[in-house]
């Protein structure tokens, strides 16, 4: 398994594929397959049977997963940014920062 550069709750931008340029918040990260589900990105239509939530059933739009290599974390300016990890002097914790701006990411 590769080390992942994106976590649940991050704002990300799609940098490759059919959804290039779209951005959203990460809802789920699957570490084993290196894929993530991003809010509002890679929407698919899924046929569903009737159930308690949807008594009639039918076609439901939902997000499909995107491979991590096609995602890049977004900094506070809304620009995609490569990330690195530095030790924060005041708290002594590791913090992800943008390589371009030097600001902390979330």
mmCIF file of C-alpha atoms in Angstrom:
data_model
loop_
_atom_site.group_PDB
_atom_site.id
_atom_site.type_symbol
_atom_site.label_atom_id
_atom_site.label_comp_id
_atom_site.label_asym_id
_atom_site.label_seq_id
_atom_site.Cartn_x
_atom_site.Cartn_y
_atom_site.Cartn_z
ATOM 1 C CA UNK A 1 0.000 0.000 0.000
ATOM 2 C CA UNK A 2 1.224 3.448 -0.871
ATOM 3 C CA UNK A 3 1.238 6.316 1.605
ATOM 4 C CA UNK A 4 -1.760 8.544 0.921
ATOM 5 C CA UNK A 5 -1.567 12.332 0.720
ATOM 6 C CA UNK A 6 -5.304 12.950 1.159
ATOM 7 C CA UNK A 7 -7.525 12.420 4.196
ATOM 8 C CA UNK A 8 -11.263 12.314 4.820
ATOM 9 C CA UNK A 9 -12.649 15.853 5.030
ATOM 10 C CA UNK A 10 -9.967 17.450 2.813
ATOM 11 C CA UNK A 11 -10.903 19.771 -0.006
ATOM 12 C CA UNK A 12 -9.448 18.369 -3.216
ATOM 13 C CA UNK A 13 -9.336 19.107 -6.934
ATOM 14 C CA UNK A 14 -9.428 16.519 -9.715
ATOM 15 C CA UNK A 15 -6.296 16.984 -11.853
ATOM 16 C CA UNK A 16 -6.865 14.247 -14.462
ATOM 17 C CA UNK A 17 -9.662 12.289 -16.102
ATOM 18 C CA UNK A 18 -13.212 13.097 -17.183
ATOM 19 C CA UNK A 19 -13.861 15.269 -14.112
ATOM 20 C CA UNK A 20 -10.690 17.362 -14.428
ATOM 21 C CA UNK A 21 -11.027 20.773 -12.769
ATOM 22 C CA UNK A 22 -13.877 19.823 -10.437
ATOM 23 C CA UNK A 23 -13.360 20.137 -6.707
ATOM 24 C CA UNK A 24 -15.109 18.963 -3.570
ATOM 25 C CA UNK A 25 -14.746 17.530 -0.092
ATOM 26 C CA UNK A 26 -13.518 13.958 0.458
ATOM 27 C CA UNK A 27 -16.275 11.805 1.973
ATOM 28 C CA UNK A 28 -14.590 8.376 2.081
ATOM 29 C CA UNK A 29 -11.019 7.143 1.604
ATOM 30 C CA UNK A 30 -10.354 3.492 0.699
ATOM 31 C CA UNK A 31 -6.744 2.804 1.659
ATOM 32 C CA UNK A 32 -6.571 -0.689 0.132
ATOM 33 C CA UNK A 33 -7.548 0.387 -3.390
ATOM 34 C CA UNK A 34 -6.147 3.963 -3.161
ATOM 35 C CA UNK A 35 -9.484 5.482 -4.110
ATOM 36 C CA UNK A 36 -11.637 8.242 -2.625
ATOM 37 C CA UNK A 37 -15.225 9.390 -2.965
ATOM 38 C CA UNK A 38 -15.434 13.151 -3.486
ATOM 39 C CA UNK A 39 -18.631 15.131 -2.946
ATOM 40 C CA UNK A 40 -20.245 16.071 -6.285
ATOM 41 C CA UNK A 41 -17.509 14.517 -8.454
ATOM 42 C CA UNK A 42 -17.767 11.488 -10.791
ATOM 43 C CA UNK A 43 -21.560 11.208 -10.517
ATOM 44 C CA UNK A 44 -23.142 7.969 -11.748
ATOM 45 C CA UNK A 45 -26.735 6.783 -12.148
ATOM 46 C CA UNK A 46 -27.571 3.687 -10.146
ATOM 47 C CA UNK A 47 -30.741 1.613 -10.422
ATOM 48 C CA UNK A 48 -32.170 0.858 -6.979
ATOM 49 C CA UNK A 49 -34.896 -1.463 -5.751
ATOM 50 C CA UNK A 50 -37.631 -0.068 -3.523
ATOM 51 C CA UNK A 51 -36.526 0.258 0.103
ATOM 52 C CA UNK A 52 -37.443 2.191 3.256
ATOM 53 C CA UNK A 53 -35.576 5.334 2.150
ATOM 54 C CA UNK A 54 -36.877 5.240 -1.420
ATOM 55 C CA UNK A 55 -40.252 3.413 -1.500
ATOM 56 C CA UNK A 56 -40.613 3.659 -5.292
ATOM 57 C CA UNK A 57 -37.035 2.720 -6.167
ATOM 58 C CA UNK A 58 -35.748 3.941 -9.525
ATOM 59 C CA UNK A 59 -32.638 5.738 -10.706
ATOM 60 C CA UNK A 60 -30.456 7.449 -8.072
ATOM 61 C CA UNK A 61 -27.499 9.756 -8.770
ATOM 62 C CA UNK A 62 -24.485 9.141 -6.526
ATOM 63 C CA UNK A 63 -20.741 9.676 -6.416
ATOM 64 C CA UNK A 64 -18.346 6.999 -7.641
ATOM 65 C CA UNK A 65 -14.769 6.668 -6.440
ATOM 66 C CA UNK A 66 -11.789 8.463 -8.002
ATOM 67 C CA UNK A 67 -8.219 7.178 -7.870
ATOM 68 C CA UNK A 68 -5.918 9.082 -5.494
ATOM 69 C CA UNK A 69 -3.404 9.792 -8.262
ATOM 70 C CA UNK A 70 -6.052 11.971 -9.939
ATOM 71 C CA UNK A 71 -6.637 14.100 -6.817
ATOM 72 C CA UNK A 72 -4.652 16.957 -5.325
ATOM 73 C CA UNK A 73 -5.244 18.744 -2.023
ATOM 74 C CA UNK A 74 -6.420 22.355 -2.245
ATOM 75 C CA UNK A 75 -4.845 25.111 -0.115
ATOM 76 C CA UNK A 76 -6.668 28.079 1.446
ATOM 77 C CA UNK A 77 -6.471 30.034 -1.833
ATOM 78 C CA UNK A 78 -8.378 27.297 -3.680
ATOM 79 C CA UNK A 79 -5.335 26.270 -5.725
ATOM 80 C CA UNK A 80 -4.147 22.653 -5.963
ATOM 81 C CA UNK A 81 -0.981 22.188 -3.927
ATOM 82 C CA UNK A 82 1.684 19.566 -3.411
ATOM 83 C CA UNK A 83 1.978 18.810 0.278
ATOM 84 C CA UNK A 84 4.768 18.118 2.710
ATOM 85 C CA UNK A 85 4.830 17.487 6.441
ATOM 86 C CA UNK A 86 6.578 19.729 8.952
ATOM 87 C CA UNK A 87 6.756 19.774 12.725
ATOM 88 C CA UNK A 88 4.829 22.678 14.279
ATOM 89 C CA UNK A 89 7.073 24.374 16.859
ATOM 90 C CA UNK A 90 4.284 25.619 19.122
ATOM 91 C CA UNK A 91 2.317 22.373 19.443
ATOM 92 C CA UNK A 92 4.963 19.777 18.547
ATOM 93 C CA UNK A 93 2.558 18.058 16.121
ATOM 94 C CA UNK A 94 3.028 17.203 12.456
ATOM 95 C CA UNK A 95 1.253 19.590 10.079
ATOM 96 C CA UNK A 96 0.666 19.241 6.327
ATOM 97 C CA UNK A 97 1.714 22.355 4.438
ATOM 98 C CA UNK A 98 1.473 23.546 0.850
ATOM 99 C CA UNK A 99 4.825 23.465 -0.923
ATOM 100 C CA UNK A 100 3.942 26.521 -3.024
ATOM 101 C CA UNK A 101 2.509 28.890 -0.395
ATOM 102 C CA UNK A 102 3.970 27.373 2.780
ATOM 103 C CA UNK A 103 0.579 27.598 4.541
ATOM 104 C CA UNK A 104 -0.919 24.800 6.605
ATOM 105 C CA UNK A 105 -3.589 22.674 4.898
ATOM 106 C CA UNK A 106 -6.631 22.393 7.160
#
